[in-house]
Structures are given as structure tokens and as C-alpha cells.
Coordinates of C-alpha atoms in Angstrom, one line a residue:
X1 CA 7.4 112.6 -4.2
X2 CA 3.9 114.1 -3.4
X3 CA 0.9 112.5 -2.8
X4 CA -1.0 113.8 -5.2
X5 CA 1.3 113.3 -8.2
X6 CA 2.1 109.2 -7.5
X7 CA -1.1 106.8 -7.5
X8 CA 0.6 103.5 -7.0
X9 CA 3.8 102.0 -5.5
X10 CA 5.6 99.0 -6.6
X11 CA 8.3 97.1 -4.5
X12 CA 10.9 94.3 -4.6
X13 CA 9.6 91.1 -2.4
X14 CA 12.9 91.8 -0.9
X15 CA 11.8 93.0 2.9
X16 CA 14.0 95.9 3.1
X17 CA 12.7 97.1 -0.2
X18 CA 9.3 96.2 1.3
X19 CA 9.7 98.3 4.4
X20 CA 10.9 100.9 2.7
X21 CA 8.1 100.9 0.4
X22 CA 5.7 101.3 2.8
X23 CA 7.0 104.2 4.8
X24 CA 6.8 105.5 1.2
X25 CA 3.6 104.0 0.8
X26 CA 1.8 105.7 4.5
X27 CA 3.0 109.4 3.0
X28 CA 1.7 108.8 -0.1
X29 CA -1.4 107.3 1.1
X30 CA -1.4 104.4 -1.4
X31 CA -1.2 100.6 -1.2
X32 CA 1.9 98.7 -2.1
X33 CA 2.3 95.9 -4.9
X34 CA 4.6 93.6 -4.6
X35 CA 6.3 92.6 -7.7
X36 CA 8.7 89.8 -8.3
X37 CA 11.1 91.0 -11.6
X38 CA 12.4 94.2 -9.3
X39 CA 14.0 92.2 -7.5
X40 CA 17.3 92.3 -6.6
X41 CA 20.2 90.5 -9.2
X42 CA 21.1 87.0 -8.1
X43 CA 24.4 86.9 -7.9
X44 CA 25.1 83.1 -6.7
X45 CA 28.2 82.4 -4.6
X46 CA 29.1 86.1 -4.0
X47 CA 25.4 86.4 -2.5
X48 CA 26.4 88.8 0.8
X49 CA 30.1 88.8 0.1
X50 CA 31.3 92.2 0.5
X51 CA 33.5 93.5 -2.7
X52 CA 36.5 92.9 -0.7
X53 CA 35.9 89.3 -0.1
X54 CA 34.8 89.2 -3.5
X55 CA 37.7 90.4 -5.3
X56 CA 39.6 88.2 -2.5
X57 CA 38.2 84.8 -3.0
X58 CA 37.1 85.3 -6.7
X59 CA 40.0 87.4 -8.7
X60 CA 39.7 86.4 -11.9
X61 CA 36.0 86.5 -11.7
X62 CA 36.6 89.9 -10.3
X63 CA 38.4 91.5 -12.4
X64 CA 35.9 90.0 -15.5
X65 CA 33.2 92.3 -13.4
X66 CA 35.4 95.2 -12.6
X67 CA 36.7 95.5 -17.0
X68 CA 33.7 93.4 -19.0
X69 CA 30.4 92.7 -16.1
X70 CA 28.7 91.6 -19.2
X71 CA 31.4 88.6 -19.9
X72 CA 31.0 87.5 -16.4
X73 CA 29.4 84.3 -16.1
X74 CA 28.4 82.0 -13.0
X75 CA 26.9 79.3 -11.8
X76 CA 23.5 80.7 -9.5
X77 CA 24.5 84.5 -10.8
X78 CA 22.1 86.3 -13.4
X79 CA 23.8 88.2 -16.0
X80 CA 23.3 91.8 -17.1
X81 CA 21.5 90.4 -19.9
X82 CA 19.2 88.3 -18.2
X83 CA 18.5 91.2 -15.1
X84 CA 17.7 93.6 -18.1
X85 CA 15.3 91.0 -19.7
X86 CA 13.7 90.8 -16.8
X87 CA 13.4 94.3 -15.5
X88 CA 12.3 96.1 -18.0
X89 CA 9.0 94.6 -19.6
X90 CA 8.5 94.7 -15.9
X91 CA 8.5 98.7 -15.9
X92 CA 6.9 98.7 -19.4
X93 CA 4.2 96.5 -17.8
X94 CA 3.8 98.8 -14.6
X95 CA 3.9 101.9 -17.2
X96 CA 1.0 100.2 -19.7
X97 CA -1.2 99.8 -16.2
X98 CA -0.8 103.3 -15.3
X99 CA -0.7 105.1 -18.7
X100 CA -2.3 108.3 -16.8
X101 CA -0.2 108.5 -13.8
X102 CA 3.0 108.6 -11.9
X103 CA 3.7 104.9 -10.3
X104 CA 7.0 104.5 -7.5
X105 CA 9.0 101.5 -7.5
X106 CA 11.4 100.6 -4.8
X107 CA 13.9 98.4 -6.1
X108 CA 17.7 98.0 -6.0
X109 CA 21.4 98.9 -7.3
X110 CA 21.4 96.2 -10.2
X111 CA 17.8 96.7 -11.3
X112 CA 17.8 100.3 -11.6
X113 CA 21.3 100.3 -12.8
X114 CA 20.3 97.9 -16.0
X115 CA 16.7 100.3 -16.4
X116 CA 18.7 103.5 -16.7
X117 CA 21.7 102.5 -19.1
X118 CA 18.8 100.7 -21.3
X119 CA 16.8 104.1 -21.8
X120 CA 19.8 106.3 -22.4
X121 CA 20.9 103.8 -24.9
X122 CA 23.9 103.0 -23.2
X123 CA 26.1 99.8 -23.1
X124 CA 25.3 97.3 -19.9
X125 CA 29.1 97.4 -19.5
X126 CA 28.9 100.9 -18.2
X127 CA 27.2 99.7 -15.3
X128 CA 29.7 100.0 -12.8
X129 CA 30.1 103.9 -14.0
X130 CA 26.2 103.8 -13.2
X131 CA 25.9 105.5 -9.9
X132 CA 22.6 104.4 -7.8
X133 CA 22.6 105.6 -4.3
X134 CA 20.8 104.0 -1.2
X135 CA 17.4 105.5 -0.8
X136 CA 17.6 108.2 -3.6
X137 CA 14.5 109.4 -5.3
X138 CA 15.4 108.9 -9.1
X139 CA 12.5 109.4 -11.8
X140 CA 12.6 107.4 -15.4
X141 CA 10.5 109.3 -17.3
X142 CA 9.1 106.0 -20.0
X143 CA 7.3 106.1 -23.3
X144 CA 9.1 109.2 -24.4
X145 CA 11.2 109.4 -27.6
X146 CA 14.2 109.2 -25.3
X147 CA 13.9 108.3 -22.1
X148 CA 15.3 110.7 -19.4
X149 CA 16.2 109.9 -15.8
X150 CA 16.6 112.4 -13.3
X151 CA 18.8 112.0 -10.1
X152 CA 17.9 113.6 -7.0
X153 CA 19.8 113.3 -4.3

């Protein structure tokens, strides 16, 4: 990212997402905005449960996720569905506000995981095959025909 190509940043209320967004934020010499829907999925009782202790504690559940993640269903844990109804009017909105410009959003695995199969069109139960690194620039390019997203890492 250069400075003179990005003229707003947009972050998860999550703090590491907000930390990260503003080291972004001091090279790009803009302000952050905090924005609720890039948050992070809910994901209920396996909330910081490693896969392990997931697939330990919750088999059935687990192997739902690993074959179907849009079948699984529970109690305190957003779906696909619901992450992708949430995420992207949130990016459509961001991209309405900015029609001229570049905007960066820090967000996180499931939110940019739902974002990218949308705009290629793909099924939400490829999202495991989704690959989202930690920390890796990635560019949705919105409002085109076909949306294209570029990896960079």
C-alpha cells in the first residue's frame, strides 16, 4: 500500500485488528474508522478453542465444518450466511463512500474469506479451501463486472 493511492482505513473493533490498523494507518498518514460488521465471526462455544480442541470436544460438529461449514449450526455461532450478510453491504457501503478512491480494511480470516468467495461467485462451502493469511495485503477490486481479488503475499 502507498500513501498516496489509499485515502481511508477501515478496521474491526477487534484491538488486534485495531493495532494493526493503525501502524497501517501512521504510514499511510490517514485516520482509522472503526467499523462494527468487519468484525471477526462469532463462533459461540468454540470462541478461542484451538482446531484441535475443537475437533476434540465437538466431533460431529467438526466434521459438519470440515465437509458442509454452511450446514453447521450453533447456539452463539454466526453462520456463513449470516457473516456474508453482514460483511458485504458493509464493503459496498465503505465502497459507495469512497467511489473515487482506494479505502483499507483490516479485518479477519472469516470476513475476508466470505467477501472473496462472494465476488468470484463461488459457493460459501469452499471456504475452508479459501486461503487468508495473517497480515497479508489482499486487494478486492468492487463495482466491477467481476470482481477480482489479488493476493499478495
Amino acid at each position: 500500500l502507498q500513501p498516496e493511492e489509499v485515502g481511508v482505513l477501515y478496521s474491526s473493533p477487534l484491538r488486534r485488528a485495531v493495532e494493526t490498523a493503525e501502524i497501517i494507518a501512521s504510514v499511510l498518514r490517514v485516520s482509522v474508522t472503526v467499523e462494527q460488521d468487519l468484525t471477526e465471526m462469532a463462533l459461540g462455544a468454540w470462541q478461542g478453542l484451538s482446531e484441535e480442541e475443537v475437533a476434540r470436544r465437538y466431533p460431529r460438529e467438526w466434521a459438519i465444518w470440515q465437509a458442509n461449514p454452511t450446514r453447521l449450526r450453533l447456539p452463539g455461532r454466526e453462520t456463513l450466511a449470516e457473516a456474508l450478510r453482514r460483511v458485504v453491504p458493509c464493503l459496498e457501503r465503505i465502497r459507495r463512500t469512497h467511489p473515487d478512491g482506494a479505502a483499507a480494511v483490516v479485518s479477519h480470516h472469516a470476513p475476508i474469506r466470505v467477501a472473496m468467495l462472494h465476488h468470484a461467485g463461488m459457493d460459501l462451502d469452499r471456504y475452508r479451501a479459501a486461503s487468508v493469511g495473517n497480515c497479508v495485503p489482499m486487494e478486492l477490486e468492487l463495482g466491477l463486472p467481476t470482481a477480482r481479488t489479488i493476493i499478495d503475499g
